[in-house]
Coordinates of C-alpha atoms in Angstrom, one line a residue:
M1 CA 19.6 -6.0 -31.2
S2 CA 19.0 -10.2 -31.3
V3 CA 15.5 -11.7 -30.9
N4 CA 15.0 -15.1 -29.5
E5 CA 12.0 -16.9 -28.7
E6 CA 11.1 -19.3 -25.8
T7 CA 8.2 -21.0 -24.4
F8 CA 6.6 -21.4 -20.8
D9 CA 2.9 -22.4 -19.6
V10 CA 2.6 -19.1 -18.1
V11 CA 4.3 -15.7 -18.1
V12 CA 4.0 -13.3 -15.0
V13 CA 5.0 -9.6 -15.5
G14 CA 5.8 -8.0 -12.1
S15 CA 7.2 -9.5 -9.1
G16 CA 5.5 -7.5 -6.3
G17 CA 3.1 -9.5 -3.8
G18 CA 0.9 -10.4 -6.9
G19 CA 3.4 -11.4 -8.9
M20 CA 5.3 -13.9 -6.8
I21 CA 2.2 -15.3 -5.7
G22 CA 0.9 -15.6 -8.9
G23 CA 4.3 -17.4 -10.0
Y24 CA 4.0 -19.6 -7.1
L25 CA 0.8 -21.1 -7.6
A26 CA 1.1 -21.4 -11.2
A27 CA 4.8 -23.2 -10.6
A28 CA 3.0 -25.4 -7.8
R29 CA 0.3 -26.8 -10.0
G30 CA 3.3 -27.9 -12.3
L31 CA 2.6 -25.3 -14.8
R32 CA 6.1 -24.0 -16.3
T33 CA 6.3 -20.4 -15.1
L34 CA 8.5 -17.2 -16.1
I35 CA 8.4 -14.1 -13.7
I36 CA 9.9 -11.2 -15.4
E37 CA 10.9 -8.5 -13.5
K38 CA 12.3 -4.6 -15.0
T39 CA 14.4 -4.1 -12.3
D40 CA 17.3 -5.5 -10.7
Q41 CA 15.6 -6.7 -7.1
V42 CA 12.2 -8.3 -6.6
G43 CA 9.3 -7.2 -4.5
G44 CA 8.1 -4.3 -5.9
T45 CA 6.0 -1.8 -3.8
T46 CA 5.3 -5.0 -1.3
S47 CA 8.8 -4.8 0.0
Y48 CA 8.3 -1.2 0.8
S49 CA 5.0 -2.5 3.3
G50 CA 4.1 -4.0 6.4
A51 CA 2.5 -6.9 4.1
G52 CA -0.8 -6.5 5.8
L53 CA -3.7 -8.9 4.2
W54 CA -7.3 -8.4 4.8
F55 CA -8.3 -12.0 4.7
P56 CA -11.6 -12.4 6.7
G57 CA -12.1 -16.4 7.6
S58 CA -8.8 -17.3 6.9
S59 CA -7.1 -19.5 9.0
P60 CA -5.0 -17.1 11.1
V61 CA -8.6 -14.9 11.8
T62 CA -10.4 -18.2 12.8
R63 CA -7.4 -19.4 15.3
A64 CA -7.4 -15.8 16.7
G65 CA -10.8 -17.2 18.4
I66 CA -12.8 -15.2 15.7
E67 CA -16.1 -17.0 14.7
E68 CA -16.6 -18.2 11.1
S69 CA -19.6 -16.3 11.2
D70 CA -17.3 -13.3 10.9
R71 CA -16.9 -14.2 7.3
Q72 CA -20.2 -13.2 6.5
A73 CA -20.4 -10.1 8.5
A74 CA -17.1 -8.9 6.4
R75 CA -19.1 -9.3 3.3
E76 CA -21.6 -7.0 4.8
Y77 CA -18.9 -4.8 5.6
L78 CA -17.5 -5.1 2.2
R79 CA -20.7 -4.2 0.4
A80 CA -21.4 -1.2 2.4
V81 CA -18.2 0.3 2.2
V82 CA -17.6 -0.2 -1.6
D83 CA -21.6 0.4 -2.2
D84 CA -21.0 -0.4 -5.8
A85 CA -23.3 -3.3 -7.1
S86 CA -20.9 -3.6 -10.3
R87 CA -18.2 -4.5 -7.8
E88 CA -20.3 -7.5 -5.9
D89 CA -19.1 -10.5 -7.9
L90 CA -15.3 -9.2 -7.2
Q91 CA -15.9 -8.6 -3.5
D92 CA -17.3 -12.2 -3.3
A93 CA -14.3 -13.8 -5.2
Y94 CA -11.8 -11.8 -2.9
L95 CA -13.5 -12.9 0.1
T96 CA -13.3 -16.8 -0.9
A97 CA -9.9 -16.7 -2.4
G98 CA -8.7 -15.1 0.6
P99 CA -9.0 -18.0 3.0
A100 CA -8.4 -20.9 0.2
L101 CA -4.9 -19.0 -0.4
I102 CA -3.8 -18.7 2.9
G103 CA -4.9 -22.5 3.5
E104 CA -2.9 -23.5 0.6
L105 CA 0.4 -21.2 1.6
E106 CA 0.3 -22.5 5.1
K107 CA 1.3 -25.6 4.0
N108 CA 4.2 -24.5 2.4
P109 CA 7.4 -24.7 5.0
W110 CA 8.5 -21.4 3.4
F111 CA 5.2 -19.4 4.2
G112 CA 4.6 -21.1 7.9
E113 CA 2.1 -19.7 9.7
F114 CA 0.4 -16.3 9.3
T115 CA -0.6 -14.2 12.5
H116 CA -3.7 -12.5 12.8
M117 CA -3.1 -9.1 14.3
P118 CA -5.8 -6.4 15.6
V119 CA -6.0 -3.5 13.3
P120 CA -9.6 -2.3 13.6
D121 CA -11.6 -2.1 9.9
Y122 CA -11.6 1.9 8.9
F123 CA -15.1 2.3 8.6
A124 CA -16.2 1.6 12.1
S125 CA -19.8 3.0 11.8
L126 CA -20.9 0.8 9.1
P127 CA -22.7 -2.8 9.1
G128 CA -19.9 -5.6 9.8
A129 CA -17.2 -3.5 11.1
T130 CA -15.4 -4.8 13.7
P131 CA -12.9 -3.5 16.3
H132 CA -10.3 -6.9 15.8
G133 CA -10.3 -6.5 12.3
R134 CA -9.2 -9.0 9.7
T135 CA -5.7 -8.8 9.2
V136 CA -3.1 -11.1 9.0
F137 CA 0.6 -10.7 8.5
P138 CA 3.7 -12.9 7.6
S139 CA 6.4 -14.2 10.1
P140 CA 9.6 -12.6 9.9
I141 CA 12.7 -14.3 8.1
S142 CA 16.3 -14.6 8.8
V143 CA 18.9 -13.6 6.2
A144 CA 21.0 -16.6 6.9
E145 CA 17.7 -18.9 6.3
L146 CA 17.5 -17.3 2.8
G147 CA 21.4 -17.4 2.0
D148 CA 22.0 -16.1 -1.2
K149 CA 18.0 -15.4 -2.4
A150 CA 18.0 -12.7 0.2
D151 CA 20.4 -10.4 -2.1
L152 CA 17.4 -10.5 -4.7
V153 CA 14.8 -8.9 -2.3
R154 CA 14.0 -4.9 -2.6
R155 CA 15.3 -3.0 0.3
S156 CA 12.6 -0.6 2.5
I157 CA 12.2 2.3 1.2
Y158 CA 14.0 4.0 3.8
T159 CA 17.0 2.4 2.9
E160 CA 16.2 3.0 -0.6
R161 CA 15.7 6.3 -0.3
Y162 CA 17.7 7.3 3.1
G163 CA 20.7 4.8 3.4
H164 CA 19.1 3.3 6.8
T165 CA 20.5 0.1 7.8
E166 CA 19.0 -3.1 7.1
D167 CA 18.5 -5.9 10.1
D168 CA 19.6 -9.2 9.7
T169 CA 15.8 -10.6 9.9
L170 CA 13.5 -9.1 6.8
V171 CA 10.2 -8.2 8.2
G172 CA 6.7 -6.9 6.8
G173 CA 6.7 -7.2 2.9
R174 CA 10.3 -8.0 2.6
A175 CA 9.8 -11.4 4.5
F176 CA 6.8 -11.8 2.5
I177 CA 8.6 -11.1 -0.7
A178 CA 11.7 -13.4 0.5
R179 CA 9.3 -16.4 1.8
A180 CA 7.3 -16.3 -2.0
L181 CA 10.6 -16.0 -3.9
A182 CA 12.3 -19.1 -2.0
A183 CA 9.0 -21.3 -2.5
F184 CA 8.6 -20.3 -5.8
L185 CA 12.2 -21.3 -7.0
D186 CA 11.9 -24.7 -4.8
T187 CA 8.9 -25.8 -7.3
G188 CA 11.8 -26.9 -10.0
N189 CA 9.1 -25.1 -12.3
G190 CA 9.7 -21.7 -12.0
E191 CA 12.2 -18.9 -13.5
I192 CA 12.6 -15.1 -12.5
R193 CA 14.6 -13.1 -15.1
V194 CA 15.1 -9.5 -13.5
N195 CA 16.3 -6.6 -15.6
T196 CA 13.8 -7.7 -17.9
A197 CA 11.4 -5.4 -19.3
L198 CA 7.9 -5.7 -20.9
R199 CA 7.7 -4.2 -24.4
Q200 CA 4.1 -5.4 -25.7
L201 CA 1.7 -8.4 -25.5
I202 CA 1.5 -10.7 -28.2
T203 CA -1.7 -11.5 -30.0
E204 CA -2.9 -14.2 -32.5
N205 CA -6.5 -14.2 -33.4
G206 CA -7.6 -11.9 -30.6
R207 CA -6.0 -14.1 -27.7
V208 CA -2.8 -13.2 -25.8
V209 CA -0.5 -15.9 -26.4
G210 CA 2.8 -14.3 -24.8
V211 CA 4.9 -11.2 -24.3
E212 CA 7.6 -9.7 -25.8
A213 CA 10.7 -8.3 -23.8
E214 CA 14.0 -6.3 -23.6
R215 CA 16.9 -7.7 -21.6
A216 CA 20.6 -6.1 -22.0
G217 CA 19.8 -4.5 -25.2
D218 CA 18.2 -7.8 -26.6
I219 CA 14.6 -8.5 -27.6
V220 CA 13.1 -11.5 -26.2
T221 CA 9.7 -13.4 -27.4
V222 CA 8.5 -15.5 -24.9
R223 CA 5.3 -17.4 -25.7
A224 CA 2.8 -18.4 -22.9
E225 CA 0.5 -21.6 -23.9
R226 CA -1.7 -21.1 -20.8
G227 CA -1.8 -17.6 -20.1
V228 CA 0.0 -14.2 -19.3
L229 CA -0.8 -12.2 -15.7
L230 CA -0.1 -8.6 -15.6
A231 CA 1.4 -7.9 -12.0
A232 CA 3.3 -5.1 -12.3
G233 CA 1.9 -2.3 -10.1
G234 CA 0.2 0.8 -11.2
F235 CA 1.1 4.2 -13.0
E236 CA 2.3 6.1 -9.8
H237 CA 5.2 7.5 -11.5
N238 CA 3.9 8.0 -14.9
A239 CA 3.1 12.3 -14.7
E240 CA 1.7 11.9 -18.3
L241 CA -0.7 9.5 -17.4
R242 CA -1.7 10.9 -14.2
A243 CA -2.5 14.1 -15.7
K244 CA -4.2 12.4 -18.3
Y245 CA -6.7 10.9 -16.2
G246 CA -6.8 13.4 -13.0
A247 CA -5.0 11.0 -10.8
I248 CA -3.9 14.3 -8.6
P249 CA -1.2 15.1 -7.8
S250 CA -0.3 15.3 -11.6
T251 CA 3.3 14.4 -10.7
G252 CA 4.6 10.9 -9.4
D253 CA 7.4 12.5 -7.7
W254 CA 5.4 12.1 -4.2
S255 CA 4.1 8.4 -4.3
D256 CA 5.5 6.2 -2.1
G257 CA 5.2 3.4 -4.8
V258 CA 8.7 2.0 -6.5
D259 CA 10.4 4.4 -9.0
S260 CA 9.9 1.8 -11.5
N261 CA 5.9 1.9 -11.7
V262 CA 4.8 3.7 -14.8
G263 CA 2.4 1.9 -15.9
D264 CA 4.3 -0.2 -18.7
A265 CA 1.7 -3.4 -18.3
L266 CA -1.3 -1.0 -17.8
L267 CA -0.3 0.6 -21.4
A268 CA 0.5 -3.2 -22.9
G269 CA -3.5 -4.2 -21.8
I270 CA -4.7 -0.9 -23.2
A271 CA -3.0 -1.7 -26.5
V272 CA -4.3 -4.9 -27.0
G273 CA -8.2 -3.4 -26.6
A274 CA -8.4 -3.9 -22.3
D275 CA -10.8 -1.2 -20.8
T276 CA -10.0 0.6 -17.8
D277 CA -11.6 1.8 -14.9
L278 CA -10.8 4.0 -11.6
M279 CA -8.1 6.0 -13.5
D280 CA -8.6 9.1 -11.2
E281 CA -8.1 7.3 -8.0
A282 CA -5.1 6.1 -6.1
W283 CA -4.2 4.6 -2.7
Y284 CA -4.2 8.0 -1.1
V285 CA -1.9 8.7 2.0
P286 CA -0.8 11.6 3.9
G287 CA 3.3 12.2 3.4
V288 CA 5.3 14.0 5.9
V289 CA 8.0 16.0 3.9
Q290 CA 11.5 14.8 4.6
P291 CA 14.6 17.3 4.3
D292 CA 15.4 15.9 0.3
G293 CA 11.8 17.5 -0.3
K294 CA 10.1 13.9 -0.7
P295 CA 7.3 12.9 1.5
V296 CA 7.3 9.4 3.6
F297 CA 3.7 7.6 4.4
N298 CA 2.3 8.8 7.5
H299 CA -0.2 6.7 8.8
A300 CA -1.9 8.5 11.6
S301 CA -1.0 11.6 13.6
R302 CA -2.4 11.5 17.2
G303 CA -1.4 15.0 18.4
G304 CA -1.5 18.5 17.0
I305 CA -4.0 19.7 14.1
W306 CA -3.6 19.9 10.3
V307 CA -4.5 23.2 8.6
N308 CA -4.6 24.6 5.2
A309 CA -3.9 27.7 3.4
E310 CA -6.3 29.4 5.3
G311 CA -4.9 28.2 8.7
K312 CA -8.0 26.2 8.9
R313 CA -8.2 22.6 10.2
F314 CA -10.0 20.3 7.9
T315 CA -10.1 16.6 9.2
N316 CA -9.7 13.9 11.6
E317 CA -6.0 13.4 11.7
T318 CA -5.9 10.5 13.4
A319 CA -8.2 9.2 10.7
P320 CA -7.3 5.9 8.7
Y321 CA -4.4 7.3 6.6
D322 CA -6.8 6.6 3.2
Q323 CA -9.4 8.9 4.7
A324 CA -7.1 11.4 5.7
G325 CA -5.4 11.4 2.1
H326 CA -8.6 11.9 0.7
A327 CA -9.3 14.6 2.8
I328 CA -6.3 16.7 1.6
R329 CA -6.9 15.5 -2.1
N330 CA -10.9 16.5 -2.1
G331 CA -9.7 19.8 -0.3
E332 CA -7.5 20.5 -2.6
R333 CA -9.5 19.5 -5.8
D334 CA -13.1 20.6 -4.6
T335 CA -12.1 24.0 -2.8
D336 CA -10.6 27.6 -3.6
V337 CA -8.2 26.8 -0.6
S338 CA -4.9 25.2 -1.3
H339 CA -4.1 22.1 0.8
T340 CA -0.8 21.7 -1.2
P341 CA 1.0 21.3 0.9
T342 CA -0.8 20.9 4.3
Y343 CA 0.8 22.0 8.0
W344 CA 0.8 19.6 10.6
V345 CA 1.2 22.2 13.8
F346 CA 2.1 20.8 17.3
D347 CA 4.0 22.2 20.2
H348 CA 7.1 20.9 22.4
K349 CA 5.0 19.2 24.5
Q350 CA 4.5 16.5 21.7
L351 CA 7.8 16.7 20.6
S352 CA 8.8 15.8 23.9
R353 CA 6.4 12.7 24.0
D354 CA 6.7 11.3 20.5
G355 CA 9.8 12.4 19.3
F356 CA 10.0 13.6 15.5
G357 CA 11.6 12.4 11.9
G358 CA 11.7 8.7 13.4
K359 CA 13.9 9.0 16.3
S360 CA 13.1 9.0 19.9
P361 CA 11.8 12.2 22.0
E362 CA 15.6 12.1 23.5
S363 CA 17.1 12.2 20.1
P364 CA 17.5 16.0 18.9
I365 CA 16.3 16.9 15.4
A366 CA 18.7 17.2 12.8
D367 CA 19.6 20.7 11.7
E368 CA 18.6 19.8 8.0
W369 CA 14.7 19.5 8.9
F370 CA 15.0 23.5 9.9
E371 CA 17.5 24.5 7.1
S372 CA 15.5 22.5 4.1
G373 CA 12.1 24.1 5.4
A374 CA 10.5 20.8 5.4
L375 CA 10.0 21.4 9.6
K376 CA 9.3 25.3 11.0
K377 CA 9.6 26.2 14.6
A378 CA 8.5 29.3 16.1
D379 CA 7.8 30.9 20.0
T380 CA 4.6 31.9 19.1
L381 CA 1.8 31.3 17.1
E382 CA 1.6 34.3 15.4
E383 CA 5.1 33.9 14.3
L384 CA 4.4 30.2 13.1
A385 CA 1.8 31.3 10.9
S386 CA 3.9 34.3 9.3
L387 CA 6.6 31.3 8.8
I388 CA 3.9 29.0 7.0
D389 CA 2.4 32.1 5.3
V390 CA -1.3 31.4 6.6
P391 CA -3.3 33.7 8.5
S392 CA -2.4 34.0 12.1
A393 CA -5.8 34.8 13.3
E394 CA -7.1 32.0 11.7
L395 CA -4.3 29.3 12.9
I396 CA -4.9 31.1 16.1
A397 CA -8.5 30.1 16.1
S398 CA -8.0 26.9 14.9
V399 CA -5.6 25.7 17.8
Q400 CA -7.9 27.4 20.3
T401 CA -11.1 25.7 19.3
F402 CA -9.1 22.3 19.4
N403 CA -7.8 23.0 22.8
G404 CA -11.3 23.7 23.7
Y405 CA -12.4 20.1 23.2
V406 CA -9.7 19.1 26.1
T407 CA -12.2 19.7 29.0
G408 CA -15.3 17.6 27.3
G409 CA -13.2 15.1 25.4
V410 CA -15.1 15.4 22.3
D411 CA -13.8 17.0 19.0
E412 CA -17.0 18.4 17.8
E413 CA -15.8 19.2 14.5
F414 CA -14.2 15.6 13.3
R415 CA -14.8 13.5 16.4
R416 CA -11.0 12.6 16.7
G417 CA -10.6 9.6 19.1
E418 CA -14.0 8.1 18.7
T419 CA -13.3 5.1 16.4
P420 CA -11.1 1.8 17.4
W421 CA -8.8 2.8 14.9
D422 CA -8.5 6.4 16.5
Q423 CA -8.1 4.5 19.8
M424 CA -5.5 2.1 18.7
C425 CA -3.3 5.1 17.6
Q426 CA -2.9 6.0 21.1
F427 CA -0.4 3.6 21.2
I428 CA 1.6 3.8 18.4
V429 CA 4.0 6.7 17.7
G430 CA 2.5 7.8 14.3
Y431 CA 5.2 9.5 12.4
P432 CA 7.1 7.8 10.4
A433 CA 7.2 4.2 11.1
L434 CA 11.0 3.7 10.4
P435 CA 12.9 0.6 11.5
E436 CA 14.5 1.9 14.9
Q437 CA 11.4 3.9 15.9
N438 CA 10.5 0.7 17.6
F439 CA 8.9 2.9 21.0
I440 CA 5.8 3.5 22.2
V441 CA 5.1 6.4 24.1
P442 CA 1.5 6.6 25.9
I443 CA -0.2 9.8 25.5
E444 CA -0.8 12.0 29.2
A445 CA -4.4 12.4 29.0
E446 CA -5.4 16.1 29.9
G447 CA -9.2 15.0 29.6
P448 CA -11.5 12.2 29.1
N449 CA -9.9 11.8 25.1
P450 CA -6.5 10.9 25.2
L451 CA -5.9 11.8 21.8
I452 CA -7.3 15.6 22.2
V453 CA -3.8 17.1 23.9
S454 CA -3.9 21.0 24.1
I455 CA -1.4 23.0 21.9
D456 CA 0.0 25.2 24.6
S457 CA 3.7 24.7 25.3
P458 CA 6.0 26.5 23.2
P459 CA 7.9 26.7 21.0
Y460 CA 5.8 25.6 18.3
Y461 CA 6.3 23.5 15.2
A462 CA 5.2 23.0 12.0
A463 CA 5.7 20.0 9.6
T464 CA 5.0 19.7 5.7
L465 CA 2.5 17.2 4.4
L466 CA 1.9 16.6 0.7
L467 CA -0.6 14.3 -0.9
S468 CA 1.0 11.3 -1.3
D469 CA 0.1 7.8 -2.4
I470 CA 1.1 3.8 -1.9
G471 CA 0.1 3.4 -5.7
T472 CA -2.6 4.3 -8.0
K473 CA -5.9 2.2 -8.4
G474 CA -7.1 2.4 -11.4
G475 CA -6.2 -0.3 -14.1
L476 CA -7.4 -2.7 -16.1
K477 CA -11.3 -4.1 -16.0
T478 CA -11.3 -7.8 -14.9
D479 CA -13.9 -10.2 -14.1
S480 CA -13.9 -12.2 -10.9
T481 CA -11.4 -14.8 -12.2
A482 CA -8.9 -11.7 -13.1
R483 CA -9.5 -12.1 -16.9
V484 CA -8.8 -8.8 -18.5
L485 CA -11.9 -7.3 -20.0
N486 CA -12.4 -5.6 -23.1
A487 CA -14.9 -2.3 -23.9
E488 CA -17.6 -4.7 -24.7
G489 CA -17.2 -6.5 -21.0
E490 CA -15.5 -9.9 -23.1
P491 CA -12.4 -11.4 -21.5
I492 CA -9.2 -11.2 -23.7
G493 CA -8.5 -14.8 -24.2
G494 CA -5.0 -15.5 -22.1
L495 CA -4.8 -12.4 -20.4
Y496 CA -5.2 -11.8 -16.5
A497 CA -4.4 -8.8 -14.2
T498 CA -4.0 -8.2 -10.6
G499 CA -2.5 -5.8 -8.1
N500 CA -2.4 -2.3 -9.2
T501 CA -2.4 -3.2 -12.8
M502 CA -6.1 -4.2 -12.0
A503 CA -8.9 -1.6 -10.9
A504 CA -9.2 -2.2 -7.4
M505 CA -12.1 -4.3 -6.2
S506 CA -12.7 -1.8 -3.4
G507 CA -13.6 1.0 -5.6
K508 CA -12.9 4.3 -4.3
V509 CA -12.3 3.6 -0.8
Y510 CA -9.9 1.7 1.6
P511 CA -12.4 -1.1 3.7
G512 CA -9.1 -2.3 5.9
A513 CA -5.5 -2.7 6.6
G514 CA -4.4 -4.8 3.8
T515 CA -6.9 -4.6 1.3
P516 CA -4.4 -3.8 -1.6
I517 CA -1.9 -6.3 -1.4
G518 CA -4.7 -8.7 -0.2
S519 CA -6.3 -7.8 -3.5
A520 CA -3.1 -8.6 -5.4
L521 CA -2.9 -11.9 -3.7
A522 CA -6.5 -13.1 -4.0
F523 CA -7.0 -12.1 -7.8
A524 CA -3.6 -13.7 -8.5
Y525 CA -5.2 -16.8 -7.0
Q526 CA -8.2 -16.6 -9.1
A527 CA -6.1 -16.2 -12.2
V528 CA -4.0 -19.3 -11.8
S529 CA -6.9 -21.4 -10.5
D530 CA -8.5 -20.0 -14.3
I531 CA -5.4 -20.7 -15.8
A532 CA -4.9 -24.6 -14.7
R533 CA -8.6 -25.4 -14.7
G534 CA -9.0 -28.4 -16.5
D535 CA -4.9 -29.2 -16.4
S536 CA -4.2 -32.5 -14.8
A537 CA -1.9 -30.7 -12.4
A538 CA -4.3 -28.2 -11.3
G539 CA -4.4 -28.0 -7.7
E540 CA -1.6 -30.6 -7.1
L541 CA 1.6 -29.5 -5.0
V542 CA 4.6 -30.7 -6.9
E543 CA 7.9 -31.8 -5.3
S544 CA 10.7 -29.3 -4.9
G545 CA 12.9 -29.5 -7.5
S546 CA 15.8 -27.1 -9.3
A547 CA 14.7 -23.8 -10.8
T548 CA 16.8 -20.7 -11.9
T549 CA 17.0 -16.8 -11.4
E550 CA 18.8 -14.9 -14.2
T551 CA 20.3 -11.3 -13.4
D552 CA 21.9 -10.3 -16.6

């Protein structure tokens, strides 16, 4: 293997939301910037997402008529949700960076305007929570507008796993990555190299001064005169690390993060003395098992009930996904009752209303669902209990108890239907959000609470749920400028981290839609601001020029 050496101002490891934005911001400030990506496409797990950004006080939020005072309410909310004084500096940095970043991005035609959408905050009972939420989204972009750049953007999870056809218009995370890619290349100061994997960080006198990477069998040394930003996702597909740190389940097979996220950047940081935090945590979500045996993120179930191995209901099935995921995780970890798998029990009435498997109610369920065992069907609850191996008396009792809430409209066990998030889910078919599933079927209320509909119309069904995640949450400890800290709490010179390579600003909780990607972007902004501070080009956008993308 040959060894080559090059020099840039900034090296960014990873090309998800945090990496692409970190690269763009550095290049736009006149810093010669290299983004390296170990796979053959850019976008990471961000490309799988809706690209929501929880950015209180940002221009799209204020354009929607939400008063500027909402930003202080958001601070109060974030304090209450996270409830961790050690993260208050990170919270304040996040709340400051988000609006500043959006303001800067909207000045670039490639990004255009972001749009606020009313996705309620996830912890409705806490001070500062709002039903309108603070989440903003990027605009779609056509493949034609992108030209050959579109081929470099990672496909959706549904295309990668199940061969779904992509539209001629990119939306959500794919649109955001595409826009960031085009903006980065247009600066004239940026270069992207795919199929280039980080091997280790290079240090001199305790400072990180570059990276060693492998590309097409060659070892390449790249010096970074100003700094290295690690933005390569978490370790969700590294079974050894998950088991070591207790990030259950101890296999990455059930994660919805991209398969390449195995903690390379995390381990490189640890190797140069970085401290870590939250290593047993993840952005947990329930996953509906597909016929191939793998789960896909389910954002909410607006009908039926979930039961554990005892046939007992244990959570609000319509709760925000992180809370529902933690209910499965905590049940599995903290009780003697198995929650792996959890079963989602519903009836023909719900199937006729919502469909299943991403198909409309008029579409028959493919045989592969039943042949694989991912979905089971029975004429009676007793038969269904036998098929899923839970006590029939307990399953019947759980269904009867739930049905008993219909008339009064109050879920006395888990309060389903009482929060703004739950009420929003009345109008959204919750499973799964496949591209072609663009239908919205209203719930025909049987009582005062539309989300409490009886389970009494055979045949009965049981879908299989597993604990999934959209990325691990533990990572390198940083300060409010995204500088990576050592065990003594001191910054490691030249080293920055963001996204799921960084220990989450929000601690063990998920405050609102768009917190993970919002954090990746906000701390990329903080990192580049620190890197560029004192540089004569800092804060000045440069004229468009030429840039390169290498694929081999």
